[in-house]
């Protein structure tokens, strides 16, 4: 289980490193301009922070012998993401940066402290234990930067 824990921690650290590299050097104006398919880079970061918070809570919940709280349909996840976007788009860039850092640290801490059960992927649903969600957003941001030449 320690190998799985270390692999999972490495997975999340590497995805975060790639995300931060994808936004490195962008100005505050570029980070807050809603030009990535209607969202700002900041909105993508807030969205990822929300899912880190959910995933971290799932790890804690499942490690405590409880069931996943995220048994959601694709439609429900879409509605949740839309609502989260609406609620968070007014957050300052400084707060979104804080959210991104803080929720990621909490996710890593939850994984580091997870029970064996908490590291078993079969117990997870929508907030999957090993997710590539962040890598997907990173790809979109890299593509957006390439199209814009920034």
Tab-separated table of N, CA and C in Angstrom, residues 50-139:
chain	number	residue	atom	x	y	z
A	50	UNK	N	-11.820	23.345	-6.378
A	50	UNK	CA	-13.063	22.760	-5.872
A	50	UNK	C	-12.979	21.237	-5.901
A	51	UNK	N	-12.491	20.685	-7.001
A	51	UNK	CA	-12.408	19.228	-7.112
A	51	UNK	C	-11.315	18.649	-6.222
A	52	UNK	N	-10.244	19.398	-5.975
A	52	UNK	CA	-9.249	18.935	-4.993
A	52	UNK	C	-9.884	18.852	-3.609
A	53	UNK	N	-10.688	19.854	-3.260
A	53	UNK	CA	-11.349	19.853	-1.958
A	53	UNK	C	-12.309	18.666	-1.840
A	54	UNK	N	-13.077	18.431	-2.894
A	54	UNK	CA	-14.012	17.296	-2.881
A	54	UNK	C	-13.269	15.970	-2.788
A	55	UNK	N	-12.224	15.849	-3.570
A	55	UNK	CA	-11.454	14.598	-3.586
A	55	UNK	C	-10.778	14.360	-2.241
A	56	UNK	N	-10.220	15.395	-1.650
A	56	UNK	CA	-9.592	15.265	-0.334
A	56	UNK	C	-10.603	14.830	0.715
A	57	UNK	N	-11.796	15.416	0.669
A	57	UNK	CA	-12.855	15.027	1.608
A	57	UNK	C	-13.273	13.580	1.374
A	58	UNK	N	-13.306	13.148	0.135
A	58	UNK	CA	-13.639	11.754	-0.176
A	58	UNK	C	-12.597	10.808	0.407
A	59	UNK	N	-11.326	11.155	0.276
A	59	UNK	CA	-10.268	10.307	0.833
A	59	UNK	C	-10.457	10.180	2.339
A	60	UNK	N	-10.712	11.294	3.001
A	60	UNK	CA	-10.933	11.266	4.455
A	60	UNK	C	-12.178	10.449	4.803
A	61	UNK	N	-13.242	10.665	4.067
A	61	UNK	CA	-14.515	9.977	4.310
A	61	UNK	C	-14.352	8.474	4.149
A	62	UNK	N	-13.767	8.064	3.052
A	62	UNK	CA	-13.613	6.639	2.760
A	62	UNK	C	-12.609	6.007	3.717
A	63	UNK	N	-11.583	6.738	4.091
A	63	UNK	CA	-10.628	6.244	5.084
A	63	UNK	C	-11.294	6.030	6.442
A	64	UNK	N	-12.377	6.762	6.688
A	64	UNK	CA	-13.116	6.642	7.942
A	64	UNK	C	-14.243	5.614	7.857
A	65	UNK	N	-14.164	4.738	6.848
A	65	UNK	CA	-15.121	3.636	6.688
A	65	UNK	C	-16.503	4.069	6.213
A	66	UNK	N	-16.603	5.238	5.593
A	66	UNK	CA	-17.881	5.699	5.054
A	66	UNK	C	-17.900	5.535	3.542
A	67	UNK	N	-19.076	5.658	2.983
A	67	UNK	CA	-19.262	5.525	1.533
A	67	UNK	C	-18.972	6.848	0.825
A	68	UNK	N	-18.683	6.764	-0.452
A	68	UNK	CA	-18.496	7.953	-1.274
A	68	UNK	C	-19.750	8.823	-1.213
A	69	UNK	N	-19.550	10.111	-1.107
A	69	UNK	CA	-20.670	11.056	-1.115
A	69	UNK	C	-20.899	11.618	-2.518
A	70	UNK	N	-20.156	11.104	-3.508
A	70	UNK	CA	-20.231	11.664	-4.852
A	70	UNK	C	-20.668	10.637	-5.872
A	71	UNK	N	-21.800	10.009	-5.599
A	71	UNK	CA	-22.437	9.106	-6.554
A	71	UNK	C	-23.309	9.985	-7.452
A	72	UNK	N	-22.734	10.556	-8.478
A	72	UNK	CA	-23.440	11.540	-9.298
A	72	UNK	C	-23.471	11.113	-10.757
A	73	UNK	N	-24.534	11.500	-11.417
A	73	UNK	CA	-24.644	11.256	-12.859
A	73	UNK	C	-23.826	12.322	-13.597
A	74	UNK	N	-23.588	12.088	-14.858
A	74	UNK	CA	-22.874	13.064	-15.687
A	74	UNK	C	-23.630	14.392	-15.707
A	75	UNK	N	-24.947	14.311	-15.769
A	75	UNK	CA	-25.778	15.515	-15.772
A	75	UNK	C	-25.647	16.274	-14.456
A	76	UNK	N	-25.642	15.558	-13.337
A	76	UNK	CA	-25.496	16.203	-12.034
A	76	UNK	C	-24.128	16.860	-11.893
A	77	UNK	N	-23.085	16.192	-12.376
A	77	UNK	CA	-21.744	16.769	-12.314
A	77	UNK	C	-21.684	18.036	-13.165
A	78	UNK	N	-22.292	18.003	-14.338
A	78	UNK	CA	-22.344	19.193	-15.186
A	78	UNK	C	-23.042	20.349	-14.498
A	79	UNK	N	-24.167	20.060	-13.846
A	79	UNK	CA	-24.908	21.099	-13.122
A	79	UNK	C	-24.087	21.629	-11.947
A	80	UNK	N	-23.411	20.718	-11.235
A	80	UNK	CA	-22.556	21.129	-10.121
A	80	UNK	C	-21.430	22.031	-10.618
A	81	UNK	N	-20.784	21.647	-11.715
A	81	UNK	CA	-19.689	22.451	-12.254
A	81	UNK	C	-20.177	23.831	-12.685
A	82	UNK	N	-21.351	23.887	-13.300
A	82	UNK	CA	-21.907	25.179	-13.725
A	82	UNK	C	-22.210	26.062	-12.509
A	83	UNK	N	-22.798	25.475	-11.481
A	83	UNK	CA	-23.105	26.238	-10.268
A	83	UNK	C	-21.824	26.707	-9.584
A	84	UNK	N	-20.842	25.832	-9.483
A	84	UNK	CA	-19.556	26.211	-8.870
A	84	UNK	C	-18.927	27.371	-9.622
A	85	UNK	N	-18.965	27.314	-10.947
A	85	UNK	CA	-18.423	28.397	-11.761
A	85	UNK	C	-19.125	29.712	-11.431
A	86	UNK	N	-20.453	29.679	-11.411
A	86	UNK	CA	-21.219	30.896	-11.127
A	86	UNK	C	-20.902	31.446	-9.742
A	87	UNK	N	-20.774	30.567	-8.766
A	87	UNK	CA	-20.520	31.009	-7.392
A	87	UNK	C	-19.105	31.533	-7.195
A	88	UNK	N	-18.157	31.026	-7.955
A	88	UNK	CA	-16.750	31.356	-7.711
A	88	UNK	C	-16.142	32.350	-8.687
A	89	UNK	N	-16.825	32.671	-9.753
A	89	UNK	CA	-16.182	33.522	-10.761
A	89	UNK	C	-15.886	34.928	-10.265
A	90	UNK	N	-16.529	35.344	-9.191
A	90	UNK	CA	-16.254	36.665	-8.616
A	90	UNK	C	-15.101	36.678	-7.626
A	91	UNK	N	-14.521	35.506	-7.349
A	91	UNK	CA	-13.384	35.468	-6.418
A	91	UNK	C	-12.186	36.195	-7.016
A	92	UNK	N	-11.419	36.813	-6.164
A	92	UNK	CA	-10.206	37.495	-6.633
A	92	UNK	C	-9.179	36.466	-7.084
A	93	UNK	N	-8.270	36.905	-7.909
A	93	UNK	CA	-7.183	36.040	-8.356
A	93	UNK	C	-6.351	35.584	-7.157
A	94	UNK	N	-6.135	36.483	-6.217
A	94	UNK	CA	-5.364	36.130	-5.012
A	94	UNK	C	-6.060	35.011	-4.239
A	95	UNK	N	-7.374	35.095	-4.093
A	95	UNK	CA	-8.082	34.044	-3.370
A	95	UNK	C	-8.045	32.723	-4.138
A	96	UNK	N	-8.196	32.784	-5.450
A	96	UNK	CA	-8.158	31.552	-6.249
A	96	UNK	C	-6.789	30.896	-6.124
A	97	UNK	N	-5.741	31.684	-6.144
A	97	UNK	CA	-4.394	31.113	-5.946
A	97	UNK	C	-4.292	30.433	-4.583
A	98	UNK	N	-4.844	31.083	-3.552
A	98	UNK	CA	-4.836	30.512	-2.208
A	98	UNK	C	-5.644	29.212	-2.185
A	99	UNK	N	-6.830	29.237	-2.787
A	99	UNK	CA	-7.685	28.042	-2.844
A	99	UNK	C	-6.946	26.900	-3.534
A	100	UNK	N	-6.309	27.194	-4.641
A	100	UNK	CA	-5.601	26.168	-5.414
A	100	UNK	C	-4.495	25.530	-4.585
A	101	UNK	N	-3.730	26.352	-3.900
A	101	UNK	CA	-2.634	25.845	-3.069
A	101	UNK	C	-3.156	25.083	-1.856
A	102	UNK	N	-4.099	25.678	-1.156
A	102	UNK	CA	-4.599	25.100	0.090
A	102	UNK	C	-5.327	23.778	-0.135
A	103	UNK	N	-6.200	23.736	-1.113
A	103	UNK	CA	-6.946	22.495	-1.342
A	103	UNK	C	-6.026	21.382	-1.832
A	104	UNK	N	-5.014	21.741	-2.588
A	104	UNK	CA	-4.065	20.724	-3.059
A	104	UNK	C	-3.257	20.167	-1.890
A	105	UNK	N	-2.820	21.042	-1.007
A	105	UNK	CA	-2.090	20.584	0.182
A	105	UNK	C	-2.960	19.668	1.035
A	106	UNK	N	-4.235	20.007	1.158
A	106	UNK	CA	-5.157	19.168	1.945
A	106	UNK	C	-5.379	17.817	1.276
A	107	UNK	N	-5.474	17.808	-0.049
A	107	UNK	CA	-5.615	16.541	-0.776
A	107	UNK	C	-4.392	15.665	-0.553
A	108	UNK	N	-3.212	16.241	-0.694
A	108	UNK	CA	-1.981	15.472	-0.493
A	108	UNK	C	-1.894	14.953	0.941
A	109	UNK	N	-2.292	15.771	1.904
A	109	UNK	CA	-2.266	15.337	3.308
A	109	UNK	C	-3.261	14.200	3.535
A	110	UNK	N	-4.430	14.294	2.933
A	110	UNK	CA	-5.431	13.229	3.078
A	110	UNK	C	-4.907	11.920	2.496
A	111	UNK	N	-4.259	11.991	1.351
A	111	UNK	CA	-3.685	10.783	0.740
A	111	UNK	C	-2.568	10.240	1.622
A	112	UNK	N	-1.712	11.118	2.117
A	112	UNK	CA	-0.592	10.689	2.958
A	112	UNK	C	-1.082	9.988	4.219
A	113	UNK	N	-2.244	10.395	4.723
A	113	UNK	CA	-2.778	9.839	5.973
A	113	UNK	C	-3.873	8.795	5.752
A	114	UNK	N	-4.183	8.485	4.499
A	114	UNK	CA	-5.297	7.590	4.189
A	114	UNK	C	-5.076	6.179	4.730
A	115	UNK	N	-6.175	5.560	5.099
A	115	UNK	CA	-6.141	4.153	5.496
A	115	UNK	C	-5.998	3.294	4.242
A	116	UNK	N	-5.802	2.008	4.429
A	116	UNK	CA	-5.745	1.104	3.271
A	116	UNK	C	-7.020	1.214	2.456
A	117	UNK	N	-8.153	1.255	3.142
A	117	UNK	CA	-9.437	1.377	2.447
A	117	UNK	C	-9.491	2.680	1.643
A	118	UNK	N	-8.943	3.735	2.229
A	118	UNK	CA	-8.936	5.029	1.562
A	118	UNK	C	-8.091	5.069	0.306
A	119	UNK	N	-7.224	4.086	0.133
A	119	UNK	CA	-6.373	4.019	-1.061
A	119	UNK	C	-6.889	3.018	-2.102
A	120	UNK	N	-8.052	2.436	-1.841
A	120	UNK	CA	-8.640	1.468	-2.770
A	120	UNK	C	-9.587	2.193	-3.722
A	121	UNK	N	-9.220	2.269	-4.978
A	121	UNK	CA	-9.970	3.020	-5.981
A	121	UNK	C	-11.416	2.570	-6.112
A	122	UNK	N	-11.709	1.307	-5.817
A	122	UNK	CA	-13.058	0.771	-5.983
A	122	UNK	C	-14.100	1.478	-5.114
A	123	UNK	N	-13.685	2.159	-4.067
A	123	UNK	CA	-14.624	2.825	-3.163
A	123	UNK	C	-15.035	4.213	-3.658
A	124	UNK	N	-14.442	4.676	-4.729
A	124	UNK	CA	-14.670	6.037	-5.202
A	124	UNK	C	-15.624	6.059	-6.378
A	125	UNK	N	-16.272	7.199	-6.547
A	125	UNK	CA	-17.161	7.381	-7.691
A	125	UNK	C	-16.689	8.595	-8.484
A	126	UNK	N	-17.497	9.621	-8.574
A	126	UNK	CA	-17.178	10.764	-9.437
A	126	UNK	C	-15.885	11.475	-9.037
A	127	UNK	N	-15.628	11.645	-7.765
A	127	UNK	CA	-14.372	12.258	-7.311
A	127	UNK	C	-13.341	11.132	-7.185
A	128	UNK	N	-12.986	10.566	-8.322
A	128	UNK	CA	-12.118	9.383	-8.377
A	128	UNK	C	-10.810	9.600	-7.630
A	129	UNK	N	-10.290	8.512	-7.097
A	129	UNK	CA	-9.040	8.604	-6.346
A	129	UNK	C	-7.884	9.013	-7.252
A	130	UNK	N	-7.720	8.347	-8.381
A	130	UNK	CA	-6.656	8.700	-9.326
A	130	UNK	C	-7.329	9.347	-10.536
A	131	UNK	N	-7.334	10.635	-10.520
A	131	UNK	CA	-8.006	11.409	-11.555
A	131	UNK	C	-6.989	12.047	-12.500
A	132	UNK	N	-7.391	12.211	-13.747
A	132	UNK	CA	-6.570	12.954	-14.712
A	132	UNK	C	-7.271	14.276	-15.089
A	133	UNK	N	-8.230	14.651	-14.271
A	133	UNK	CA	-9.004	15.867	-14.490
A	133	UNK	C	-8.106	17.097	-14.631
A	134	UNK	N	-7.136	17.225	-13.743
A	134	UNK	CA	-6.240	18.378	-13.789
A	134	UNK	C	-5.415	18.381	-15.075
A	135	UNK	N	-4.968	17.217	-15.497
A	135	UNK	CA	-4.188	17.111	-16.732
A	135	UNK	C	-5.031	17.537	-17.940
A	136	UNK	N	-6.312	17.225	-17.901
A	136	UNK	CA	-7.212	17.635	-18.979
A	136	UNK	C	-7.280	19.161	-19.056
A	137	UNK	N	-7.465	19.814	-17.923
A	137	UNK	CA	-7.511	21.284	-17.903
A	137	UNK	C	-6.158	21.873	-18.310
A	138	UNK	N	-5.085	21.256	-17.874
A	138	UNK	CA	-3.754	21.722	-18.267
A	138	UNK	C	-3.614	21.671	-19.779
A	139	UNK	N	-4.079	20.604	-20.386
A	139	UNK	CA	-4.028	20.489	-21.847
A	139	UNK	C	-4.796	21.602	-22.530
